[in-house]
């Protein structure tokens, strides 16, 4: 018997131990026999450190999972069952630029939103599309489980331009919301179910059920009266205006702060960047410490310090998704997939983030009907932006990139858009071959 | 023979001579026998001045049009054929607040957009809905031709909550665009046709035809290469980033500057307000001068100085619409009306501004299909806002008003939204009975 | 601990032992403590026979399930968890008329299709709507699981006019298709999944998966080359024209024969009716025999002879549905529920029969996108008919009934529609109080 | 100055004098300088007769319109402004088969509906698509005005597979309905306007306006109480069941009799065919007489006998359409064009027959919203059929043809469909090269 072959592209990431732990925990029902960690030459050092830690973890756990390390993506992809992508084109240096340059213009500097999100898309999408070409050839039946951000735009790009059809985009935001709401309700998270709908990093909880009963209004009351902490490691924990949330009637995600509290978030980012540096700088430090830890030959479990890194539940989300596809679990998970009519005001062939039942045929969206009219506009604004960003990424067309930048709700003017665009194009030149063809 | 009876609510407006001139010019095909100028006690003085000018104009023209002045709306409405509304609840003082208060928060201060647009809606909608009640009783077959701003939200409100069905919202923005584009093409405007679609003050020219041939790309090239002046009296004439417009592929309206050039417009407004005061203050001066002119008993035509006031083509738009309905002209005019499927991504029962063929049954929208994906988001954002604003205006619900304010794309944060809301509610208290019930 | 209370309206039905057996089998995970069999005075004798058999079955199985018999529906409904309806207004005599009268006009005589289906709807819908009134009062949180035919129209009626929202319509057709296809593929039915979409008794299998792989084309090849028996007890087993099914590309249900083989089916029905009588007459005989068996005090299991009756898998479908709601199983079952965007060309608020994931919040439809264009017409024809039939049933309006009859695809002319309508109205007068008000 | 060049393919048709008269009448505003009558060798004799009559008509009228006769289609098309197609592939012999063969199976034998309509589509579509190829090359800016039946399916085919975009399908059914309703109301037809929506030969009048007032209910009352003659030359004048039309609430077209009175129409056709022969046979006789008349060198006007032929208003419809495009008349005409959202439940890119405002940019559909739910099914059934028929015509695929035949609402069974299909394929073999490739 062969078992499952998993290929993780960007395998040298500090998140990998999460994934390894996830596979170890689930080994009985999800027998991963081969885990291939693929990386690029610049990442080889980290790949080795993480790879060795992974091997120690596997050994300690006593499961027969082989850990393969390679720089040859095509060698790894051959006959894979699942391919996970957790790449960061340009590494944390690029993220630092994504976060810093917009701030100079008093514009949100963020990895997946605003100008930073656009550039991350421009750098990442061509690489992922290349991976789908290899997959179509080497493992045409495999699922691509993409964690690489911006996961929504990457999924949109693969749905429209990818060479494979089996793709899912994954994010830990919805599961984080579920955990926070469960905590708020003081119940185990397994008793809570939420109808998620929207886009990646712009997802709403439309209804909350506790033991099958709709408790949305109660949760909204609690959110507005108790002002609980409901955010993520990388997003400042500012509460919402109570009457606003009350009238909204549904539950925004932490990233909505960038849109509904833009001014406060920009001010906060500028302040923070002066104090501790931007998030990339913070993360660099954490990563450095993590890799020091990972080097320790005595370490054979996922170190608890990894939690600071910010990807809480990512491993669980990923392993659960793979597990549910593999075992036809039919549980309900929010993922990024082809809309197919789930949300009426978004095109059928666009990517949405929506609660799906996960079967061995992949995720099947549960119908939403339409989004409440009050959020339809913002969600469609981001989809307009995503569509323009994907076109820009695929074509390398300057005017499409300026269009994407200008229509992004976080960018306040076409002139500012152009200035930021020009500066960021230069800064990321090395990773934007489509824009700088010889 | 009885001829047409027209009732103009807000008849004391400085615009009225435009309308009178329009009816005089068209008398042969559009025989207006009675024009009733209705106003409120606070406006009686102006009403008298304007009414007398109107009478002199009619006399000079030699047409048998009776000018009636009254403060009794119900008396006037009896058996009307067309009711035009050009009211300004709270007069220019209220507009001044709409323009000034948001600026304190570095937010666009504008009559029909952003917080100012919201408050103009909150003040105006209940009054217009009251008028529809009277109309349902006194002239159930009359058409309501609404010029009162914000015309889009007023139309939305009448479609959802009005007691009559025959309503059209009117704006001079599209006709202004047509004039500007004709000038750019150096042709007579009658040879140019534009497919207009969107919302009031957020309308796009999707296609431009010259003598039946699609010249959209040519016009976009000219706009991006010649940077022509294409704006209105009340909107700063900043050009567009060329590559942005090129990629957009359609023609925005002057008001789009508030959305695509927000930062520049706020800065400009703040500067202007320090120099000449906000637009309301400028207009007050113009109005004062106009009414001085109007008083002159020798004046018996529309004085040329009226053009400075800013309502270019309003009279033509209004008279043309009435004429086309009355005479079943079947020409194509952009008006605010029930969508009915014209724009796919907007609800059938919402108001849109779209090219319609004007028949004796009223305006019939021409199908658009859907808006280009790159503008679908922004247009739907404004529709989300408009829907919330209408709910707030009808209910007087504070949280709905905060929702509307927060989701408006020009308002940068829920906290800022709340601060502006609270200050403006106090400032406009007198005209917001729904929000300040005893 | 209280356990589950189930109320079965029409509890004297010969199907009840199926249900009882289903609950007994699942007792461990689905602890039904009270089963109330409700019937009307005309059915009391059968109710007693079935009730006593049920008690013997429960006793034999050794489960603590109480069997209650009552003629007082309201007494039974109090605090119910699930209400199942399996009523037959007018009993088999009415069905006999539904089947015989249309045949006189050379029109399909069938219980749920054509004129018979219309009259079954006219008789049944008012009774079910009455039940929902009682439920809203006595057990507002209970689920209504309706087996009463025509299940699609009954669900449509409850969704539009019912006093409760928790309703599911149930049919054994899809599960039968799955069994037949599994048999065809020679695999266990648990390995087969089918995307079902359409309406009740007009449902298609859009995709067939075997172990997660799409084998639709293979199944269609097998159907066209092997011409397997794929029908139900009450539908003549005529094969399809191969090229027709090949071009259709999806799998019709047994009832589609009435639409795609209308002439053949009418001829066959006429022939059969001369030989063995219509189906109601056959069933009457079977029922009589069954009740003789049920009387046997030694019988304490479901007698195997029940299978001839035609409701294969009904019990399984019903018990599985209740079990999945109760235990939040999240398995995928095809049921009749609110469309909510699952099928694009059908209104959101109409009933459809579609694969749903069954949760403790009820069935959640999985998105279909749209039906293939070649079947969109027929499915919408039936929905047009169903909508007219529901309006007729609720209003008792003669012209609405004639409209429904005329637009039914099985009725060949408005004159014939009127003749059949008039004859059937008289025949069923007793059960159509809305049409014969004093 | 050059004037307008019109090319009429199938110019030898007996209808041509209608067209010539239409152009003569409108010469002042629509200066047709060249009219090219194109035909095939088999039609040359008739072409000469009609051509000579046309020349005499032109001479008599004293207009400088040149009549050109040619068998060389490409020569004629060069630089055309409008191309009209009135071809009949296989001539009246083919029509006779379309009408006779289905009758053998007790199925409607009709030129544009049922099996006859399918075969007319299979013969005609490839020829029209070839014409669009020539047009794309020789007169890319010309409008194709197609009268060739089945006009709906031909338009659908050109929209999906044609090499040009400027196509309109034309039918005289709606204008006939308008005339009949005006007669019923005893008013001049110019005072009546009807919102037409549906498909070709399946169009409904949704609203009727008299002088701008909605009189639909009044018209329906008159139709149901007076049972007026409202049909066309080729369709038996059977009245509707009153309660059916009352509940329908909109006005069906004469062809709807084939669907709502199928049985009666089949019986009538069989009877007629025994008496006077099928319609093709009647027409053949009329045509023969007409051509005898046309030959008369003294005839220099359109002979009144042409009216018997059945194409009443065709010439007016065609000339009005061309005139309105040429002169940007912006009047409202019902034509077959791309839906583009006019009817919600039909795909945007499908052909519909709908009221359009006719501009120099072509017909622009007026929004309908959606069809009333009670007719949505039938209309979509025909669209399903049309889509299958177009696919069959373009591909020559037997199974697609069987699919189209089976799903046609007039064909009662897949077996019958196959029998008719097989017999008709053989009968029309000569004109179906796609189905009989060597
Ligand atoms: Mn994420
Ligand atoms: Mn305006
Ligand atoms: Mn059933
Ligand atoms: Mn026709």
Short mmCIF file of C-alpha atoms in Angstrom, two decimals, chain C residues 87-89 98 110-126 128 146-158 169-171 199-201 255 314 336 351 353 382 385-386 389-390 393:
data_model
loop_
_atom_site.label_atom_id
_atom_site.label_comp_id
_atom_site.label_asym_id
_atom_site.label_seq_id
_atom_site.Cartn_x
_atom_site.Cartn_y
_atom_site.Cartn_z
CA UNK C 87 -51.96 11.84 4.37
CA UNK C 88 -54.09 10.95 1.41
CA UNK C 89 -57.09 13.28 1.31
CA UNK C 98 -57.31 11.08 -10.45
CA UNK C 110 -51.39 9.76 -12.61
CA UNK C 111 -51.26 10.48 -8.93
CA UNK C 112 -48.73 13.30 -8.95
CA UNK C 113 -48.48 14.34 -12.61
CA UNK C 114 -50.91 15.95 -15.01
CA UNK C 115 -54.54 16.47 -13.97
CA UNK C 116 -54.30 13.89 -11.19
CA UNK C 117 -51.34 15.68 -9.67
CA UNK C 118 -53.20 18.97 -9.86
CA UNK C 119 -56.23 17.58 -8.03
CA UNK C 120 -54.14 15.83 -5.43
CA UNK C 121 -52.54 19.25 -4.82
CA UNK C 122 -55.92 20.99 -4.62
CA UNK C 123 -57.12 18.49 -2.03
CA UNK C 124 -53.95 18.19 0.01
CA UNK C 125 -52.49 21.70 0.25
CA UNK C 126 -55.26 23.25 2.37
CA UNK C 128 -51.25 20.67 5.16
CA UNK C 146 -43.79 15.91 4.42
CA UNK C 147 -44.20 12.70 2.42
CA UNK C 148 -47.70 13.56 1.29
CA UNK C 149 -47.82 13.89 -2.46
CA UNK C 150 -47.51 15.92 -4.57
CA UNK C 151 -44.53 16.64 -2.32
CA UNK C 152 -43.08 19.39 -4.52
CA UNK C 153 -46.27 21.44 -4.67
CA UNK C 154 -46.97 20.86 -0.99
CA UNK C 155 -43.50 22.18 -0.14
CA UNK C 156 -44.00 25.14 -2.48
CA UNK C 157 -47.29 25.90 -0.73
CA UNK C 158 -45.82 25.65 2.77
CA UNK C 169 -40.47 17.55 1.32
CA UNK C 170 -39.37 13.99 0.89
CA UNK C 171 -39.44 11.55 -1.98
CA UNK C 199 -38.22 19.41 -8.97
CA UNK C 200 -40.05 16.65 -7.22
CA UNK C 201 -40.78 13.82 -9.65
CA UNK C 255 -41.22 10.01 -13.81
CA UNK C 314 -39.28 5.79 1.83
CA UNK C 336 -37.43 19.38 -1.43
CA UNK C 351 -39.24 24.74 -3.75
CA UNK C 353 -35.51 19.04 -5.18
CA UNK C 382 -43.47 22.25 -14.25
CA UNK C 385 -47.66 24.70 -13.38
CA UNK C 386 -46.84 24.19 -9.70
CA UNK C 389 -51.64 24.98 -8.85
CA UNK C 390 -50.62 26.37 -5.47
CA UNK C 393 -55.35 25.48 -4.09
#
